[in-house]
Coordinates of C-alpha atoms in Angstrom, one line a residue:
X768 CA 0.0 0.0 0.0
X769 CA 1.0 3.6 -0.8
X770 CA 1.7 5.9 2.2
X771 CA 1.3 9.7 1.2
X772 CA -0.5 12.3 3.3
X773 CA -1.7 14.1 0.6
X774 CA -2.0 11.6 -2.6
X775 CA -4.7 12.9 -4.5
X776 CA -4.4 10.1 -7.0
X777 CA -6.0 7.7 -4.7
X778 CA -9.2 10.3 -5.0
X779 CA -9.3 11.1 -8.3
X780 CA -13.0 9.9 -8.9
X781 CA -14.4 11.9 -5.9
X782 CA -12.1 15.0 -7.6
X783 CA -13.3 14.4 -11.2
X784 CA -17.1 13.6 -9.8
X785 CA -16.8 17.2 -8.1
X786 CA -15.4 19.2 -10.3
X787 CA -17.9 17.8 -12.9
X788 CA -21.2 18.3 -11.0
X789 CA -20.2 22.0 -10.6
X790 CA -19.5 22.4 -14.3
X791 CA -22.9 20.6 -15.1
X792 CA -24.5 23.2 -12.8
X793 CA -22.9 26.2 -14.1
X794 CA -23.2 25.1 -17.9
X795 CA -27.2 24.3 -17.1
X796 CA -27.7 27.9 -15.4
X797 CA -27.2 29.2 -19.1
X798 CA -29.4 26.9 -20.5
X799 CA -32.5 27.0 -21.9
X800 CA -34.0 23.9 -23.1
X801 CA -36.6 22.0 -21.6
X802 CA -35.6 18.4 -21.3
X803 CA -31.9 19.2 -20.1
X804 CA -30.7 16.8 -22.1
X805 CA -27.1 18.7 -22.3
X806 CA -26.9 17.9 -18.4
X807 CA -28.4 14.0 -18.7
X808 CA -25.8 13.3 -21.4
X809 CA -23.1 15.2 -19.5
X810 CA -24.0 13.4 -15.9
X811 CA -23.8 9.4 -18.0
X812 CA -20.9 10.7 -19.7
X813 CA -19.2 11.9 -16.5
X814 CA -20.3 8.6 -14.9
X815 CA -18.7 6.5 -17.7
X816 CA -15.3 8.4 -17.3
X817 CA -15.8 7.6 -13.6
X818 CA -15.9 3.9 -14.4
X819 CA -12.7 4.0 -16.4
X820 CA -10.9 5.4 -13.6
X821 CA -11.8 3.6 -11.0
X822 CA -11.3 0.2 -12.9
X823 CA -7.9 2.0 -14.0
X824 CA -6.9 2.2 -10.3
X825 CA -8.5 -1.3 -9.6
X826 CA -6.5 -3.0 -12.6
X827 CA -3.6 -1.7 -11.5
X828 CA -3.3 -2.2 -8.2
X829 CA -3.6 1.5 -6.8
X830 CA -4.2 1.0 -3.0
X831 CA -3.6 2.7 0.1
X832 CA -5.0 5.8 2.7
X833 CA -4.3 9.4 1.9
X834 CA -5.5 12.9 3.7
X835 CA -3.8 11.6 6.9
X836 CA -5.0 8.2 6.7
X837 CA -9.0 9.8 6.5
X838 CA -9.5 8.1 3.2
X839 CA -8.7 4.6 1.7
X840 CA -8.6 3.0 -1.6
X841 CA -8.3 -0.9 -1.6
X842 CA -10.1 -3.5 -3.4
X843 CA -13.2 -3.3 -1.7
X844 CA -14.1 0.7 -1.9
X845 CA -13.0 -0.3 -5.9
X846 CA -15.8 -2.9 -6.3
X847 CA -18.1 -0.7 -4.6
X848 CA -18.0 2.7 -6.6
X849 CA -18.0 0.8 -9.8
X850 CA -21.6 -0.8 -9.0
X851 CA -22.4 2.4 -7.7
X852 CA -21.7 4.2 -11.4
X853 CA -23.8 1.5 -13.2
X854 CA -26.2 1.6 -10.5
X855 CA -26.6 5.9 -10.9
X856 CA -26.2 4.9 -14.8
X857 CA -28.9 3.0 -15.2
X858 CA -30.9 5.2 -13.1
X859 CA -30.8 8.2 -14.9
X860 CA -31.8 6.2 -18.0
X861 CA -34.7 4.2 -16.7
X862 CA -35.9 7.7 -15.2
X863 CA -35.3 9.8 -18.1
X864 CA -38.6 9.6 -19.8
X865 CA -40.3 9.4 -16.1
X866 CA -38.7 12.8 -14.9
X867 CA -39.5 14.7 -18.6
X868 CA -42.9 13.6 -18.6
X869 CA -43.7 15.2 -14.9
X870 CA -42.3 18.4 -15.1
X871 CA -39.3 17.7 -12.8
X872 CA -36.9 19.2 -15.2
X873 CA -37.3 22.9 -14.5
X874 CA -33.2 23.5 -14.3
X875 CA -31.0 20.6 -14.5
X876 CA -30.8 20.2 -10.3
X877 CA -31.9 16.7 -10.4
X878 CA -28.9 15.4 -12.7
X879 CA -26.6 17.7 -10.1
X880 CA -28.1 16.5 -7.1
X881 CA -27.8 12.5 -8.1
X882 CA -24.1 13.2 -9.1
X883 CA -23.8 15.0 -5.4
X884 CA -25.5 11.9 -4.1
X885 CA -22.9 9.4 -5.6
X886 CA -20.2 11.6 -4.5
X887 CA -21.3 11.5 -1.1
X888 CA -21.5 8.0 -1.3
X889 CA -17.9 7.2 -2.8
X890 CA -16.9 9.5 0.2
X891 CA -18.9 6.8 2.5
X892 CA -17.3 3.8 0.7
X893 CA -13.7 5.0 1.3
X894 CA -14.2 6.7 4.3
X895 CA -11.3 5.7 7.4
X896 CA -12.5 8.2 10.2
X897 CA -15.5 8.6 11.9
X898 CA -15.2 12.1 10.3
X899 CA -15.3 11.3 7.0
X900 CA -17.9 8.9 7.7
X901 CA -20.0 11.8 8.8
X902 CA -18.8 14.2 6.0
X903 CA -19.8 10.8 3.3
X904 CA -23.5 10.1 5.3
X905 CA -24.5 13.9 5.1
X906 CA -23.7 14.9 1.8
X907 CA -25.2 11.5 0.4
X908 CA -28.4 12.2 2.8
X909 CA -28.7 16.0 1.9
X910 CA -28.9 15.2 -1.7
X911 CA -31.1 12.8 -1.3
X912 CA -33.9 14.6 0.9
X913 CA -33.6 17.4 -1.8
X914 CA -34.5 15.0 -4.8
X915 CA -37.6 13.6 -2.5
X916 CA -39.0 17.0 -2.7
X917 CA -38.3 18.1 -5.8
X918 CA -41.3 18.1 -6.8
X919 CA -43.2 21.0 -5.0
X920 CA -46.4 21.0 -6.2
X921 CA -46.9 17.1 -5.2
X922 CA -47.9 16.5 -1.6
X923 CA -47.1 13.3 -1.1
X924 CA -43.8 13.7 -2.3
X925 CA -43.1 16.8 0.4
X926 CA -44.6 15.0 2.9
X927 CA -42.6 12.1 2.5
X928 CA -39.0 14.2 2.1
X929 CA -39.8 15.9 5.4
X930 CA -40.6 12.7 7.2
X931 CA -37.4 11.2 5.7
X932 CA -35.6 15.0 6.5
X933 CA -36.4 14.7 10.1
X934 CA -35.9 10.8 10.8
X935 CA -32.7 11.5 8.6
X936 CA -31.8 14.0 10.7
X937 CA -32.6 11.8 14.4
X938 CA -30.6 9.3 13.5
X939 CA -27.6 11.3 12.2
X940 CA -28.1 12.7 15.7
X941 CA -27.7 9.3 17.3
X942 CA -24.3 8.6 15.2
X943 CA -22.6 12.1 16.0
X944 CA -23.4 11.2 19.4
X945 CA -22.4 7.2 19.3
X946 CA -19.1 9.3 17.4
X947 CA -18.4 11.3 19.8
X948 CA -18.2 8.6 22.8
X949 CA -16.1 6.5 21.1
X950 CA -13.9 9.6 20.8
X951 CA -14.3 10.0 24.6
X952 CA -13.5 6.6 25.0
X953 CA -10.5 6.1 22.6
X954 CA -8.9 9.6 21.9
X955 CA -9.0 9.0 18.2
X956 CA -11.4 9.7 15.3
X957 CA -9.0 7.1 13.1
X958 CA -11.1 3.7 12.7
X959 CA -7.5 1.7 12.9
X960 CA -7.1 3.7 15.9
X961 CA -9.8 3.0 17.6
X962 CA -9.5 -0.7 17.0
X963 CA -5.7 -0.6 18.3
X964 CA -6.9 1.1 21.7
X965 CA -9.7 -1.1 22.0
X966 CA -7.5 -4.3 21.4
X967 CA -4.8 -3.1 23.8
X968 CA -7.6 -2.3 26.3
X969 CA -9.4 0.4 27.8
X970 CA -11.1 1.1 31.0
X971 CA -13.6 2.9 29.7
X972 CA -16.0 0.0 28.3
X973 CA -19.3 1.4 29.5
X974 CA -18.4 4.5 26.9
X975 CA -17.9 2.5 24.2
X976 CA -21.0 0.3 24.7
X977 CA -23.1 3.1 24.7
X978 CA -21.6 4.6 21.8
X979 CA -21.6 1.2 19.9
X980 CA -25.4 1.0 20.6
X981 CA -25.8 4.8 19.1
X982 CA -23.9 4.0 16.0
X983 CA -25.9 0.8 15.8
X984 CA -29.2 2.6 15.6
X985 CA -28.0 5.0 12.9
X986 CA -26.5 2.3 10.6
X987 CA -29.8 0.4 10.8
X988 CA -31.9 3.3 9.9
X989 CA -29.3 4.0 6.4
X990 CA -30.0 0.3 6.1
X991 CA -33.8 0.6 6.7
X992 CA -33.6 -2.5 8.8
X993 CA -36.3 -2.7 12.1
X994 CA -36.9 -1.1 14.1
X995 CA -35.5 1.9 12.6
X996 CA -37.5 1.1 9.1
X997 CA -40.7 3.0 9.7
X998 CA -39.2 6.1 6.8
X999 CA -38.9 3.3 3.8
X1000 CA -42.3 2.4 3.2
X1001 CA -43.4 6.1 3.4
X1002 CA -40.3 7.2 1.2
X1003 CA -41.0 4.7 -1.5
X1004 CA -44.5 5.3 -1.3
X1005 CA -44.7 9.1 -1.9
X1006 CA -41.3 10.0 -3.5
X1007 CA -41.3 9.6 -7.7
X1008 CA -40.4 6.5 -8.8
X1009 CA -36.9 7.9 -9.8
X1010 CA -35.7 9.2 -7.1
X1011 CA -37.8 6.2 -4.9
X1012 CA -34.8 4.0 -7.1
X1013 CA -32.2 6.7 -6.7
X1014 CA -32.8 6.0 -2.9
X1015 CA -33.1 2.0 -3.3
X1016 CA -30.1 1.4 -4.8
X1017 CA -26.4 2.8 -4.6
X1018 CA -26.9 3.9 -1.5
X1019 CA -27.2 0.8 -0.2
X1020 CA -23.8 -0.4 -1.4
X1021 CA -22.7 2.9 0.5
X1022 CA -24.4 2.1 4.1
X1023 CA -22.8 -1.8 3.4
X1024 CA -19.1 -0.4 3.8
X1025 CA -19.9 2.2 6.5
X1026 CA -21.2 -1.0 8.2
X1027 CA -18.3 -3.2 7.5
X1028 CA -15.6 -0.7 8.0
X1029 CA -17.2 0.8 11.4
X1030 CA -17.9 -2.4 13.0
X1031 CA -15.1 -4.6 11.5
X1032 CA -11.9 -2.1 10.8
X1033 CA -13.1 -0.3 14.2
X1034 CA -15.6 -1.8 16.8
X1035 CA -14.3 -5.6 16.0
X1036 CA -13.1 -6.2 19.2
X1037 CA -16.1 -5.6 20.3
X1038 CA -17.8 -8.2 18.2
X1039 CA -19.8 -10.1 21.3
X1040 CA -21.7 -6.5 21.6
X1041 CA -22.9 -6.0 17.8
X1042 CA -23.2 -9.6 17.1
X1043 CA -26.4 -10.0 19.3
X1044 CA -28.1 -6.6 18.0
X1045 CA -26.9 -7.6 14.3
X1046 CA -29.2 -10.9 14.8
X1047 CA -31.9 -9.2 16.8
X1048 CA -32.5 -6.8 13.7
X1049 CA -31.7 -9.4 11.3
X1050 CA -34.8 -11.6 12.8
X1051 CA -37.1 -8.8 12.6
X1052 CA -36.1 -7.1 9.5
X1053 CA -36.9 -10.6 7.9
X1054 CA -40.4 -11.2 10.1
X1055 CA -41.4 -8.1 9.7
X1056 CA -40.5 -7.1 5.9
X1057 CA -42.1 -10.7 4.7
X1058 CA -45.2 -10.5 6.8
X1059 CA -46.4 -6.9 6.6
X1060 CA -45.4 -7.4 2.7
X1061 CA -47.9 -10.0 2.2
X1062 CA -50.7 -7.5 3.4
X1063 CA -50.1 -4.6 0.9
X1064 CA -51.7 -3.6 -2.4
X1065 CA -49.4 -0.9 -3.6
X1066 CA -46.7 -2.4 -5.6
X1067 CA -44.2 -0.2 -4.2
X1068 CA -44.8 -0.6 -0.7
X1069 CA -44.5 -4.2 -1.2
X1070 CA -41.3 -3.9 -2.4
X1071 CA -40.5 -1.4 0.0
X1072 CA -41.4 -3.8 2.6
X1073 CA -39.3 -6.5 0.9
X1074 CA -36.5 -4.3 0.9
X1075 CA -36.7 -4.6 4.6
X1076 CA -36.7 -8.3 4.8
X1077 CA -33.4 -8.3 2.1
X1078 CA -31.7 -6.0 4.5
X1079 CA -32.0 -8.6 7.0
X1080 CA -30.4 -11.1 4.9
X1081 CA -27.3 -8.7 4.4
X1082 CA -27.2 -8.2 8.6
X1083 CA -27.2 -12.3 8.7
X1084 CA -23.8 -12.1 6.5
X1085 CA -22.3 -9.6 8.4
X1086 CA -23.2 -10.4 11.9
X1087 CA -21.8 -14.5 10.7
X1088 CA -18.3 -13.2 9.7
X1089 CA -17.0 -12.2 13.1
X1090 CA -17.0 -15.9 14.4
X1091 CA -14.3 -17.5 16.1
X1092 CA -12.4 -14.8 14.3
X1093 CA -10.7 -16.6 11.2
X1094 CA -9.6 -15.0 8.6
X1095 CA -10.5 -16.7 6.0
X1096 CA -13.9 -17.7 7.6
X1097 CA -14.6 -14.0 8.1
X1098 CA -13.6 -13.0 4.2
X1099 CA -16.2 -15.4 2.9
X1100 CA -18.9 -14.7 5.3
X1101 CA -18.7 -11.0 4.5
X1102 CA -18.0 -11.7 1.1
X1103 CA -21.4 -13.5 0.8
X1104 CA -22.8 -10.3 2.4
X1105 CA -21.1 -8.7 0.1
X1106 CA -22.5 -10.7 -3.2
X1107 CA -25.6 -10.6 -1.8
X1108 CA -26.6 -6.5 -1.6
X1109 CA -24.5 -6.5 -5.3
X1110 CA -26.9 -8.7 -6.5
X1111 CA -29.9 -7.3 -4.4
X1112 CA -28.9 -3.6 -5.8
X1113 CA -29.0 -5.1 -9.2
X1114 CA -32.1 -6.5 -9.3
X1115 CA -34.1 -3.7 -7.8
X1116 CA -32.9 -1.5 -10.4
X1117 CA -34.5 -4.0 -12.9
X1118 CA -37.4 -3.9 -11.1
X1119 CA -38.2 -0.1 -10.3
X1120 CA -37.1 0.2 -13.9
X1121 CA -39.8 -1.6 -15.3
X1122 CA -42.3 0.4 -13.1
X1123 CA -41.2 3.2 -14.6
X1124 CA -41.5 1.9 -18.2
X1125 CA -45.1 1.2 -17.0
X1126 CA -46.0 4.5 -16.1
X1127 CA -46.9 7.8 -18.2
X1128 CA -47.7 11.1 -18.1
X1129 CA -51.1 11.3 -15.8
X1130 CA -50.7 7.4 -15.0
X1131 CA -48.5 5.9 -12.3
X1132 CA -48.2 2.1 -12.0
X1133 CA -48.4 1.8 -8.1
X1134 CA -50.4 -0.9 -7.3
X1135 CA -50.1 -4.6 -7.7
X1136 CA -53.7 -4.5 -9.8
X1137 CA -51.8 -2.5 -12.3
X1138 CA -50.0 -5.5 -13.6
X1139 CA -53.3 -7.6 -13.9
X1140 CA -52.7 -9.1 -17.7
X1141 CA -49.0 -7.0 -18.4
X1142 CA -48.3 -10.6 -19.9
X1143 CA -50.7 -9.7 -23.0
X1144 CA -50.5 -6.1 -23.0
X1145 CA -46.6 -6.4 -23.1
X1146 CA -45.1 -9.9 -22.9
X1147 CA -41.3 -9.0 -22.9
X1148 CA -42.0 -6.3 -19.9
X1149 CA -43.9 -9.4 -18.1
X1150 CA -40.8 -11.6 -18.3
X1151 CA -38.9 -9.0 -17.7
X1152 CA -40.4 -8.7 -14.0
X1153 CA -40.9 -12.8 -14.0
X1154 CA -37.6 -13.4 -13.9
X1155 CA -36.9 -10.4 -11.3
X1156 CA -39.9 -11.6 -9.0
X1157 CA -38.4 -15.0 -8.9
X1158 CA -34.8 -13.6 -8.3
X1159 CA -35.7 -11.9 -5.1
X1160 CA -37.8 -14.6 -4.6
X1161 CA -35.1 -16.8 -4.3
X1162 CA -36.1 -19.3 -7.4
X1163 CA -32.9 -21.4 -8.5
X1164 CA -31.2 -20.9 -11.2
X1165 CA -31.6 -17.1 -10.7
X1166 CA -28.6 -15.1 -9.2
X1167 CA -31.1 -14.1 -5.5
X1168 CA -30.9 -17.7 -5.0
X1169 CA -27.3 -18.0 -4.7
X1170 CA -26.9 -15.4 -2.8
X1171 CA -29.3 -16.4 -0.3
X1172 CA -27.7 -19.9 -0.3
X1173 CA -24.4 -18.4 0.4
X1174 CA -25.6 -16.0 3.5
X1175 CA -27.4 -19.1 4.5
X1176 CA -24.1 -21.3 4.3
X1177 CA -22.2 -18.4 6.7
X1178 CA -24.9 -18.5 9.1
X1179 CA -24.0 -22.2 9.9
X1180 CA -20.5 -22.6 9.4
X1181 CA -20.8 -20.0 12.5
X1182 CA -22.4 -22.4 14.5
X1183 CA -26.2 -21.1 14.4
X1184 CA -28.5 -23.6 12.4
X1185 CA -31.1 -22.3 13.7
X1186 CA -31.0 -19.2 12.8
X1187 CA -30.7 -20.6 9.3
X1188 CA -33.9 -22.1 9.6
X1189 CA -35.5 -19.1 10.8
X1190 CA -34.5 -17.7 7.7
X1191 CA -35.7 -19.9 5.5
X1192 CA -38.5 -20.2 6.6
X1193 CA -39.4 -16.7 6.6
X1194 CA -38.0 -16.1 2.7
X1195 CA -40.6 -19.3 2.1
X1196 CA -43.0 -16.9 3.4
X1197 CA -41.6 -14.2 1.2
X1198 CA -41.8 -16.2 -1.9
X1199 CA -45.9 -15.5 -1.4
X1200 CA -45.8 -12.1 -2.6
X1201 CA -43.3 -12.0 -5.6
X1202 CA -45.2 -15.4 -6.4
X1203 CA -48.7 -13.1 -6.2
X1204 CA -47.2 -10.4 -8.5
X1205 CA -46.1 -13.2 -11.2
X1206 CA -49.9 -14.5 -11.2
X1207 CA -51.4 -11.1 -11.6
X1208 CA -49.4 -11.2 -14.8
X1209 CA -50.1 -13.8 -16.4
X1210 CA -53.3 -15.2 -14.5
X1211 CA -55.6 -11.8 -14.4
X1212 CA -57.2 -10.6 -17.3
X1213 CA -56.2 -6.6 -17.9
X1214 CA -58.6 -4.2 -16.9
X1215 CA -61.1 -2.9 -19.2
X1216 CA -58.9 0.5 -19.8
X1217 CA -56.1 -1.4 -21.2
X1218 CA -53.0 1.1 -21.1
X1219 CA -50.3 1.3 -23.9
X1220 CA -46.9 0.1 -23.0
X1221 CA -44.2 1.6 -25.0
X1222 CA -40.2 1.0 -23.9
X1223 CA -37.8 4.1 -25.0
X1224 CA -34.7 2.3 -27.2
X1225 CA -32.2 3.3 -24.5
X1226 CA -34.1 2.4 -21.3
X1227 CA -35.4 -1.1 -23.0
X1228 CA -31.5 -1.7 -23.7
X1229 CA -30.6 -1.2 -20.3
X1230 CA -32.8 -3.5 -19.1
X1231 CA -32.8 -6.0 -21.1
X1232 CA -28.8 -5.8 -20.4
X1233 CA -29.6 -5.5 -16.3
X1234 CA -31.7 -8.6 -16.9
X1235 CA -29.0 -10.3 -18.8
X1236 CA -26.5 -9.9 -16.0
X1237 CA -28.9 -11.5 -13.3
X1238 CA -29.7 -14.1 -15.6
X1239 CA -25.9 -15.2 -15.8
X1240 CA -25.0 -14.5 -12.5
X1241 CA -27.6 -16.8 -11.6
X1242 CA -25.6 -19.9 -14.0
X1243 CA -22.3 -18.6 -13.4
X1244 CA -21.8 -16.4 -9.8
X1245 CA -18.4 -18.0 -9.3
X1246 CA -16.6 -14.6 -10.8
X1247 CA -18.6 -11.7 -8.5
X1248 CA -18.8 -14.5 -5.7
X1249 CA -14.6 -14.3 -6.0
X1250 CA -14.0 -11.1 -6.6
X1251 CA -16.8 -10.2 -3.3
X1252 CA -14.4 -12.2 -1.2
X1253 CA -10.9 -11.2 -2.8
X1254 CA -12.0 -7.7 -2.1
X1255 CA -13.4 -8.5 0.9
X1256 CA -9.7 -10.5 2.4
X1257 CA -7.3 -7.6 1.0
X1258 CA -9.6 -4.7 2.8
X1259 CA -9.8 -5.9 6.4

């Protein structure tokens, strides 16, 4: 690893991202069109240069911490930022006929705020200090609260950004705090510091618990796992489907390594206080998501619901890696962690994306009735969202499958079968409303005001491309699975 105070190599993305979404700003405050399309080819343009970077510093082998060790590129912020660009990319294509078609292109804010999004969230991924983890999580979840309300004149969407605002803002509250005690506690801010004071022992353990528990709660709320869910149905519910993806996808790669780097790189020591609240939330996240799922009519609360349950898959992989402290078990239980919110990221872009391809100017397909007879209105769209359904379903051959095997296969090798089964049988339970959505399709008859599909060239080729890569990383999930755990060993 390279050791340079000020290398500024190492953050070249976050410096080319920034500089970009100010130009895009500038250049759009002098224009005049309409549908901003100078900004929306500028932001996929920027995020394609983005992805030639990073896999530039990826291929060859640039590693290490810079701004005094506040910042670190290794393998694992690499795999992360890459995902996040095809994540935003795809996005902003699905989206693009969505956003022009309700008026939410009066300047070209929206493209500037996603970018500022991302930004914040490469921040998150490589952050190495409780201050830059602070400095990522804000910027990300300003941005973010300003694309839920960017459309004024729609109530639901303003009352949803200022519930999200203020339960945003509660549990940023509890991580400053849970920050600062663990500052009390250890003198340090650095995340390797705090570990190496907390290994050599401290006598100040009550502080630390207490901050632990803080940080807990705030992780779990970025997460959206229970109890600190109650803003993600409400969020997916009223914000535009756009932004409702903008929120359900990258980020989550984002809160991931905050999660992994805080608790493992910082708090691992303390791994017999997190472990139990990891599997408390994990249980719920999966009872509660699946359950209250099965009850709703609204497409997207369902799957904002579902959402819930998947997070507690991903807290099952995380809390499994710390056992008996191996090495090599801990790389492949995270790893499968890993895979698994990769995969889960992937296919809920598919899915909001096809929602979106749904919906038109003065129509919004929101509820599960919606889809009644979508296999005879628009057969490829219906398959489309078959093989999706079953994916998060957790169908074999599909790619959600795997990666539930996988979490499933770390949750015993660390000794705790039953909480394997717990899981299962909950994602059985699961299966009910993904299976529900699939029959609507190609079961119901459409209803009597049959609505025209039509799928813009560019957003149909993304998703039929999106689909394609769940597809084979459902036969072949050796090479993610790999490169999950590869980056996963060479980061802690």
């Amino acid at each position: 690893m390279m050791l340079n105070e000020f290398n500024f190599a190492l953050a070249l993305p976050e410096i080319v991202l920034l500089v970009a979404a100010m130009l895009i700003l500038l250049i759009d405050a002098f224009s005049m069109e309409s549908r901003r399309t100078l900004a929306y080819i500028l932001s996929n343009v920027t995020l394609v240069l983005l992805f030639m970077i990073t896999w530039s510093q990826w291929a060859s082998g640039a590693e290490g911490t810079t701004f005094h060790g506040q910042f670190v590129a290794d393998d694992l912020s690499h795999l992360l930022k890459l995902v996040s660009y095809a994540a935003v990319f795809a996005t902003l294509v699905y989206g693009r006929e969505y956003v022009q078609s309700r008026d939410m292109l009066r300047g070209g804010e929206l493209y500037v705020l996603v970018l500022l999004a991302l930004l914040g969230q490469m921040v998150l991924i490589s952050a190495n200090n409780l201050l830059t983890v602070y400095l990522g999580l804000e910027l990300m979840s300003l941005a973010l609260y300003a694309l839920v309300a960017i459309r004024r004149d729609h109530s639901p969407a303003t009352e949803s950004a200022m519930k999200y605002f203020v339960l945003g803002s509660l549990a940023s509250g509890f991580m400053l705090y849970g920050m600062s005690m663990l500052y009390g506690a250890t003198g340090s801010l650095d995340l390797q510091d705090i570990g190496d004071t907390i290994v050599s022992g401290s006598d100040m353990q009550l502080a630390l618990v207490f901050g632990l528990v803080f940080l807990v709660a705030g992780i779990a709320f970025k997460l959206g796992a229970v109890p600190f869910h109650m803003w993600v149905p409400d969020v997916y519910t009223g914000a535009p489907t756009a932004i409702t993806l903008a929120i359900a996808a990258a980020p989550k790669l984002a809160a991931f390594a905050m999660t992994l780097r805080i608790l493992v790189t910082g708090l691992g020591d303390l791994t017999f206080d997190w472990q139990p609240m990891l599997m408390i939330m994990a249980v719920l996240s999966l009872a509660i998501g699946n359950l209250t799922a099965i009850m709703q009519t609204s497409f997207k609360r369902m799957l904002a619901y579902s959402t819930i349950s998947h997070m507690g898959f991903v807290l099952l992989g995380l809390m499994s890696g710390s056992a008996e402290g191996l090495v090599n078990v801990n790389a492949s239980a995270y790893g499968s962690s890993l895979f698994y919110i990769i995969t889960y990221v992937l296919t809920t872009l598919g899915t909001f994306g096809v929602i979106m391809l749904l919906s038109h100017a003065g129509y919004e397909c929101e509820t599960i009735d919606d889809l009644k007879g979508l296999n005879k209105r628009s057969p490829a769209l219906a398959g489309v969202l078959l093989v999706l359904m079953f994916s998060l379903a957790g169908i074999p051959p599909l790619v959600g499958f795997y990666a539930k095997l996988v979490v499933l296969q770390a949750v015993i090798q660390a000794g705790m079968v039953w909480l394997a089964v717990v899981a299962v049988i909950f994602s059985l339970i699961g299966a009910f409303y993904y299976l529900r959505v699939v029959k609507v399709m190609y079961f119901d008859e459409p209803s009597a005001e049959r609505v025209v599909v039509s799928v813009p060239g560019p957003a149909g080729t993304v998703l039929g491309i999106n689909t394609g890569i769940i597809l084979l990383l459902g036969i072949l999930p050796g090479g993610l699975m790999t490169a999950c755990i590869q980056a996963i060993a060479a980061s802690l």
